[in-house]
Amino acid sequence: MSKETAVYTHGHHESVLRSHRWRTAANSAGYLLGELRPGMTALDVGCGPGTITADIAALVAPGQVTAVDTTREILDQAAEVAAERGLQNLEFTTADVHALDFPDDTFDVVHAHQVLQHVGDPVQALREMRRVCRPGGVVAARDSDYAAMTWFPEVPAMGAWQDLYRRVARANGGEPDAGRRLLSWARRAGFTDIIPTAAAWCFGTPESRDWWSGLWADRTVGSVYAKLAVEGGHATPEQLTAIAEAWRTWGAQDDGWFMVPHGEVLCRA
Ligand SMILES: C[S@@+](CC[C@H](N)C(=O)[O-])C[C@H]1O[C@@H](n2cnc3c(N)ncnc32)[C@H](O)[C@@H]1O
């Protein structure tokens, strides 16, 4: 595997998109909102199904937003989200963050949510994001940190889930504990003006617990991640079934609580 080549661990299975489509600029990009102004241009890297992208587009309109991802299929879904919301200031194109096909100094804002943890060379990715951002513009990145995720009550195989996910993600060339590394990566990419922050998602209501546990249970047995886990020799199908069952057991607890912490960096280009 070349340094920049990583396999996107989750893939775009329905159980994965169930999580991505829930995302909004408010619940996933709060640290960036104070920077956005009507008329700005923005690039959203690794936009996935594009719900955060659409929120950003609404906030910067009439400024133009460009959304990129490596796969055409997910860009088509993101374009549908934009069309459903009546947004006309968005365009979608395939691109790899390691080598963006845009001139230097193109965008006012360059954003990546939950992307750098999946790429082979996050420092090169940030260098590219910096290159295409105009001087004085802002590069914003946010990633979760799997080792720091925590939950209650203890369900034995949930620990096996955390351990397995991190092993599979690393074997695919990614860094599952990316949140804590963003500041270091941004410094290595050449940024000197960086605001590092952290924020968390919390799933502790009956509805959010049911949703979060259900999507992880389904993802554990039905997504690209499940296939990669078995093919890579990281787990047997029986072990994946046991982990999915653990997610459902945790999700059925009336006092079940789960926290997903994220590192964030707001970097002045
Ligand atoms: C976890 S999803 C996040 C999607 C979206 N930003 C969100 O938060 O809802 C990561 C996305 O990054 C994309 N991706 C992975 N590697 C990439 C690369 N090298 N360049 C651009 N996008 C990439 C994947 O295809 C996937 O859609």
PDB file of N, CA and C and ligand atoms in Angstrom, residues 4 6-8 10-12 16-17 19-21 23 28 44-53 68-71 74 95-98 100 111-120 201, ligand 1:
ATOM      1  N   GLU A   4      -0.024   7.178   0.478  1.00  0.00           N
ATOM      2  CA  GLU A   4      -1.246   7.969   0.392  1.00  0.00           C
ATOM      3  C   GLU A   4      -2.485   7.112   0.139  1.00  0.00           C
ATOM      4  N   ALA A   6      -5.264   4.685   1.176  1.00  0.00           N
ATOM      5  CA  ALA A   6      -5.942   4.054   2.297  1.00  0.00           C
ATOM      6  C   ALA A   6      -7.303   3.613   1.805  1.00  0.00           C
ATOM      7  N   VAL A   7      -7.816   2.544   2.403  1.00  0.00           N
ATOM      8  CA  VAL A   7      -9.154   2.075   2.047  1.00  0.00           C
ATOM      9  C   VAL A   7     -10.127   2.760   2.989  1.00  0.00           C
ATOM     10  N   TYR A   8     -11.223   3.305   2.436  1.00  0.00           N
ATOM     11  CA  TYR A   8     -12.210   3.944   3.309  1.00  0.00           C
ATOM     12  C   TYR A   8     -12.936   2.851   4.100  1.00  0.00           C
ATOM     13  N   HIS A  10     -15.308   2.436   6.303  1.00  0.00           N
ATOM     14  CA  HIS A  10     -16.749   2.220   6.491  1.00  0.00           C
ATOM     15  C   HIS A  10     -17.474   1.871   5.192  1.00  0.00           C
ATOM     16  N   GLY A  11     -17.001   2.405   4.040  1.00  0.00           N
ATOM     17  CA  GLY A  11     -17.791   2.288   2.817  1.00  0.00           C
ATOM     18  C   GLY A  11     -19.074   3.097   2.953  1.00  0.00           C
ATOM     19  N   HIS A  12     -19.960   2.980   1.955  1.00  0.00           N
ATOM     20  CA  HIS A  12     -21.174   3.804   1.998  1.00  0.00           C
ATOM     21  C   HIS A  12     -22.433   2.939   2.120  1.00  0.00           C
ATOM     22  N   VAL A  16     -24.090   3.008   7.409  1.00  0.00           N
ATOM     23  CA  VAL A  16     -23.091   4.072   7.565  1.00  0.00           C
ATOM     24  C   VAL A  16     -23.743   5.420   7.237  1.00  0.00           C
ATOM     25  N   LEU A  17     -24.489   5.441   6.135  1.00  0.00           N
ATOM     26  CA  LEU A  17     -25.119   6.701   5.709  1.00  0.00           C
ATOM     27  C   LEU A  17     -26.194   7.160   6.690  1.00  0.00           C
ATOM     28  N   SER A  19     -25.839   7.255   9.766  1.00  0.00           N
ATOM     29  CA  SER A  19     -25.100   8.141  10.670  1.00  0.00           C
ATOM     30  C   SER A  19     -24.721   9.447   9.967  1.00  0.00           C
ATOM     31  N   HIS A  20     -24.193   9.359   8.755  1.00  0.00           N
ATOM     32  CA  HIS A  20     -23.711  10.570   8.074  1.00  0.00           C
ATOM     33  C   HIS A  20     -24.855  11.554   7.810  1.00  0.00           C
ATOM     34  N   ARG A  21     -26.043  11.014   7.447  1.00  0.00           N
ATOM     35  CA  ARG A  21     -27.150  11.909   7.062  1.00  0.00           C
ATOM     36  C   ARG A  21     -27.760  12.649   8.240  1.00  0.00           C
ATOM     37  N   ARG A  23     -26.000  14.245  10.273  1.00  0.00           N
ATOM     38  CA  ARG A  23     -25.077  15.336  10.604  1.00  0.00           C
ATOM     39  C   ARG A  23     -25.537  16.670  10.033  1.00  0.00           C
ATOM     40  N   SER A  28     -22.037  19.219  13.978  1.00  0.00           N
ATOM     41  CA  SER A  28     -20.743  18.677  13.545  1.00  0.00           C
ATOM     42  C   SER A  28     -19.715  19.725  13.119  1.00  0.00           C
ATOM     43  N   ASP A  44     -15.687  21.629   0.432  1.00  0.00           N
ATOM     44  CA  ASP A  44     -15.918  20.584   1.433  1.00  0.00           C
ATOM     45  C   ASP A  44     -15.300  19.294   0.910  1.00  0.00           C
ATOM     46  N   VAL A  45     -14.251  18.853   1.604  1.00  0.00           N
ATOM     47  CA  VAL A  45     -13.478  17.684   1.171  1.00  0.00           C
ATOM     48  C   VAL A  45     -14.052  16.422   1.821  1.00  0.00           C
ATOM     49  N   GLY A  46     -14.277  15.365   1.044  1.00  0.00           N
ATOM     50  CA  GLY A  46     -14.845  14.128   1.597  1.00  0.00           C
ATOM     51  C   GLY A  46     -16.244  14.398   2.106  1.00  0.00           C
ATOM     52  N   CYS A  47     -17.067  14.978   1.244  1.00  0.00           N
ATOM     53  CA  CYS A  47     -18.385  15.487   1.683  1.00  0.00           C
ATOM     54  C   CYS A  47     -19.372  14.374   2.015  1.00  0.00           C
ATOM     55  N   GLY A  48     -19.106  13.125   1.542  1.00  0.00           N
ATOM     56  CA  GLY A  48     -20.064  12.042   1.799  1.00  0.00           C
ATOM     57  C   GLY A  48     -21.438  12.425   1.271  1.00  0.00           C
ATOM     58  N   PRO A  49     -22.516  12.080   1.979  1.00  0.00           N
ATOM     59  CA  PRO A  49     -23.869  12.377   1.481  1.00  0.00           C
ATOM     60  C   PRO A  49     -24.260  13.850   1.603  1.00  0.00           C
ATOM     61  N   GLY A  50     -23.371  14.680   2.133  1.00  0.00           N
ATOM     62  CA  GLY A  50     -23.484  16.119   1.903  1.00  0.00           C
ATOM     63  C   GLY A  50     -24.478  16.910   2.744  1.00  0.00           C
ATOM     64  N   THR A  51     -24.871  16.389   3.903  1.00  0.00           N
ATOM     65  CA  THR A  51     -25.815  17.183   4.712  1.00  0.00           C
ATOM     66  C   THR A  51     -25.111  18.379   5.368  1.00  0.00           C
ATOM     67  N   ILE A  52     -23.880  18.183   5.821  1.00  0.00           N
ATOM     68  CA  ILE A  52     -23.129  19.318   6.390  1.00  0.00           C
ATOM     69  C   ILE A  52     -22.807  20.312   5.269  1.00  0.00           C
ATOM     70  N   THR A  53     -22.420  19.769   4.121  1.00  0.00           N
ATOM     71  CA  THR A  53     -22.102  20.618   2.960  1.00  0.00           C
ATOM     72  C   THR A  53     -23.278  21.534   2.627  1.00  0.00           C
ATOM     73  N   VAL A  68     -16.256  17.726  -2.778  1.00  0.00           N
ATOM     74  CA  VAL A  68     -15.520  16.645  -3.442  1.00  0.00           C
ATOM     75  C   VAL A  68     -15.523  15.386  -2.582  1.00  0.00           C
ATOM     76  N   ASP A  69     -15.454  14.261  -3.268  1.00  0.00           N
ATOM     77  CA  ASP A  69     -15.299  12.962  -2.613  1.00  0.00           C
ATOM     78  C   ASP A  69     -14.642  12.051  -3.650  1.00  0.00           C
ATOM     79  N   THR A  70     -14.207  10.897  -3.187  1.00  0.00           N
ATOM     80  CA  THR A  70     -13.512  10.013  -4.126  1.00  0.00           C
ATOM     81  C   THR A  70     -14.484   9.210  -4.993  1.00  0.00           C
ATOM     82  N   THR A  71     -15.723   9.049  -4.532  1.00  0.00           N
ATOM     83  CA  THR A  71     -16.644   8.215  -5.313  1.00  0.00           C
ATOM     84  C   THR A  71     -17.809   9.023  -5.866  1.00  0.00           C
ATOM     85  N   ILE A  74     -21.548   8.617  -4.169  1.00  0.00           N
ATOM     86  CA  ILE A  74     -21.913   9.386  -2.970  1.00  0.00           C
ATOM     87  C   ILE A  74     -22.102  10.859  -3.330  1.00  0.00           C
ATOM     88  N   ALA A  95     -12.507  13.959  -6.373  1.00  0.00           N
ATOM     89  CA  ALA A  95     -11.131  14.421  -6.117  1.00  0.00           C
ATOM     90  C   ALA A  95     -10.557  13.639  -4.944  1.00  0.00           C
ATOM     91  N   ASP A  96      -9.249  13.528  -4.935  1.00  0.00           N
ATOM     92  CA  ASP A  96      -8.530  12.934  -3.806  1.00  0.00           C
ATOM     93  C   ASP A  96      -7.871  14.087  -3.056  1.00  0.00           C
ATOM     94  N   VAL A  97      -8.108  14.137  -1.755  1.00  0.00           N
ATOM     95  CA  VAL A  97      -7.600  15.269  -0.963  1.00  0.00           C
ATOM     96  C   VAL A  97      -6.076  15.378  -1.010  1.00  0.00           C
ATOM     97  N   HIS A  98      -5.381  14.280  -1.310  1.00  0.00           N
ATOM     98  CA  HIS A  98      -3.915  14.359  -1.359  1.00  0.00           C
ATOM     99  C   HIS A  98      -3.408  15.173  -2.539  1.00  0.00           C
ATOM    100  N   LEU A 100      -5.394  17.853  -4.860  1.00  0.00           N
ATOM    101  CA  LEU A 100      -6.629  18.530  -5.280  1.00  0.00           C
ATOM    102  C   LEU A 100      -6.405  19.249  -6.603  1.00  0.00           C
ATOM    103  N   HIS A 111     -12.925  22.760   4.235  1.00  0.00           N
ATOM    104  CA  HIS A 111     -13.463  22.016   5.382  1.00  0.00           C
ATOM    105  C   HIS A 111     -13.386  20.515   5.141  1.00  0.00           C
ATOM    106  N   ALA A 112     -13.079  19.756   6.196  1.00  0.00           N
ATOM    107  CA  ALA A 112     -13.115  18.287   6.102  1.00  0.00           C
ATOM    108  C   ALA A 112     -13.637  17.730   7.420  1.00  0.00           C
ATOM    109  N   HIS A 113     -14.736  17.007   7.364  1.00  0.00           N
ATOM    110  CA  HIS A 113     -15.317  16.415   8.576  1.00  0.00           C
ATOM    111  C   HIS A 113     -15.215  14.892   8.519  1.00  0.00           C
ATOM    112  N   GLN A 114     -14.484  14.322   9.483  1.00  0.00           N
ATOM    113  CA  GLN A 114     -14.307  12.865   9.594  1.00  0.00           C
ATOM    114  C   GLN A 114     -13.668  12.284   8.332  1.00  0.00           C
ATOM    115  N   VAL A 115     -12.688  12.980   7.803  1.00  0.00           N
ATOM    116  CA  VAL A 115     -12.022  12.531   6.584  1.00  0.00           C
ATOM    117  C   VAL A 115     -10.554  12.189   6.862  1.00  0.00           C
ATOM    118  N   LEU A 116      -9.859  13.032   7.607  1.00  0.00           N
ATOM    119  CA  LEU A 116      -8.408  12.846   7.765  1.00  0.00           C
ATOM    120  C   LEU A 116      -8.062  11.533   8.458  1.00  0.00           C
ATOM    121  N   GLN A 117      -8.982  11.020   9.282  1.00  0.00           N
ATOM    122  CA  GLN A 117      -8.735   9.722   9.933  1.00  0.00           C
ATOM    123  C   GLN A 117      -8.693   8.578   8.917  1.00  0.00           C
ATOM    124  N   HIS A 118      -9.233   8.803   7.724  1.00  0.00           N
ATOM    125  CA  HIS A 118      -9.332   7.729   6.734  1.00  0.00           C
ATOM    126  C   HIS A 118      -8.285   7.811   5.631  1.00  0.00           C
ATOM    127  N   VAL A 119      -7.461   8.849   5.613  1.00  0.00           N
ATOM    128  CA  VAL A 119      -6.550   9.011   4.478  1.00  0.00           C
ATOM    129  C   VAL A 119      -5.147   8.520   4.845  1.00  0.00           C
ATOM    130  N   GLY A 120      -4.374   8.169   3.811  1.00  0.00           N
ATOM    131  CA  GLY A 120      -3.060   7.582   4.043  1.00  0.00           C
ATOM    132  C   GLY A 120      -2.033   8.586   4.543  1.00  0.00           C
ATOM    133  N   TRP A 201     -20.261  14.280  20.599  1.00  0.00           N
ATOM    134  CA  TRP A 201     -21.646  13.857  20.424  1.00  0.00           C
ATOM    135  C   TRP A 201     -21.975  12.972  21.632  1.00  0.00           C
TER     136      TRP A 201
HETATM  137  C1  LIG B   1     -16.714   9.447   7.415  1.00  0.00           C
HETATM  138  S1  LIG B   1     -17.147  10.028   5.813  1.00  0.00           S
HETATM  139  C2  LIG B   1     -17.549  11.718   6.195  1.00  0.00           C
HETATM  140  C3  LIG B   1     -18.543  12.306   5.218  1.00  0.00           C
HETATM  141  C4  LIG B   1     -18.970  13.737   5.566  1.00  0.00           C
HETATM  142  N1  LIG B   1     -17.836  14.649   5.618  1.00  0.00           N
HETATM  143  C5  LIG B   1     -19.727  13.734   6.856  1.00  0.00           C
HETATM  144  O1  LIG B   1     -19.134  14.022   7.892  1.00  0.00           O
HETATM  145  O2  LIG B   1     -20.927  13.392   6.842  1.00  0.00           O
HETATM  146  C6  LIG B   1     -15.559  10.195   5.005  1.00  0.00           C
HETATM  147  C7  LIG B   1     -15.678  10.551   3.534  1.00  0.00           C
HETATM  148  O3  LIG B   1     -14.364  10.836   3.038  1.00  0.00           O
HETATM  149  C8  LIG B   1     -14.247  10.278   1.743  1.00  0.00           C
HETATM  150  N2  LIG B   1     -12.818  10.070   1.480  1.00  0.00           N
HETATM  151  C9  LIG B   1     -12.026   9.058   1.903  1.00  0.00           C
HETATM  152  N3  LIG B   1     -10.777   9.204   1.443  1.00  0.00           N
HETATM  153  C10 LIG B   1     -10.755  10.353   0.714  1.00  0.00           C
HETATM  154  C11 LIG B   1      -9.754  11.033  -0.028  1.00  0.00           C
HETATM  155  N4  LIG B   1      -8.509  10.560  -0.111  1.00  0.00           N
HETATM  156  N5  LIG B   1     -10.080  12.199  -0.668  1.00  0.00           N
HETATM  157  C12 LIG B   1     -11.361  12.668  -0.590  1.00  0.00           C
HETATM  158  N6  LIG B   1     -12.363  12.068   0.098  1.00  0.00           N
HETATM  159  C13 LIG B   1     -12.062  10.917   0.736  1.00  0.00           C
HETATM  160  C14 LIG B   1     -15.068   8.995   1.805  1.00  0.00           C
HETATM  161  O4  LIG B   1     -15.450   8.539   0.516  1.00  0.00           O
HETATM  162  C15 LIG B   1     -16.245   9.408   2.681  1.00  0.00           C
HETATM  163  O5  LIG B   1     -17.344   9.860   1.917  1.00  0.00           O
END
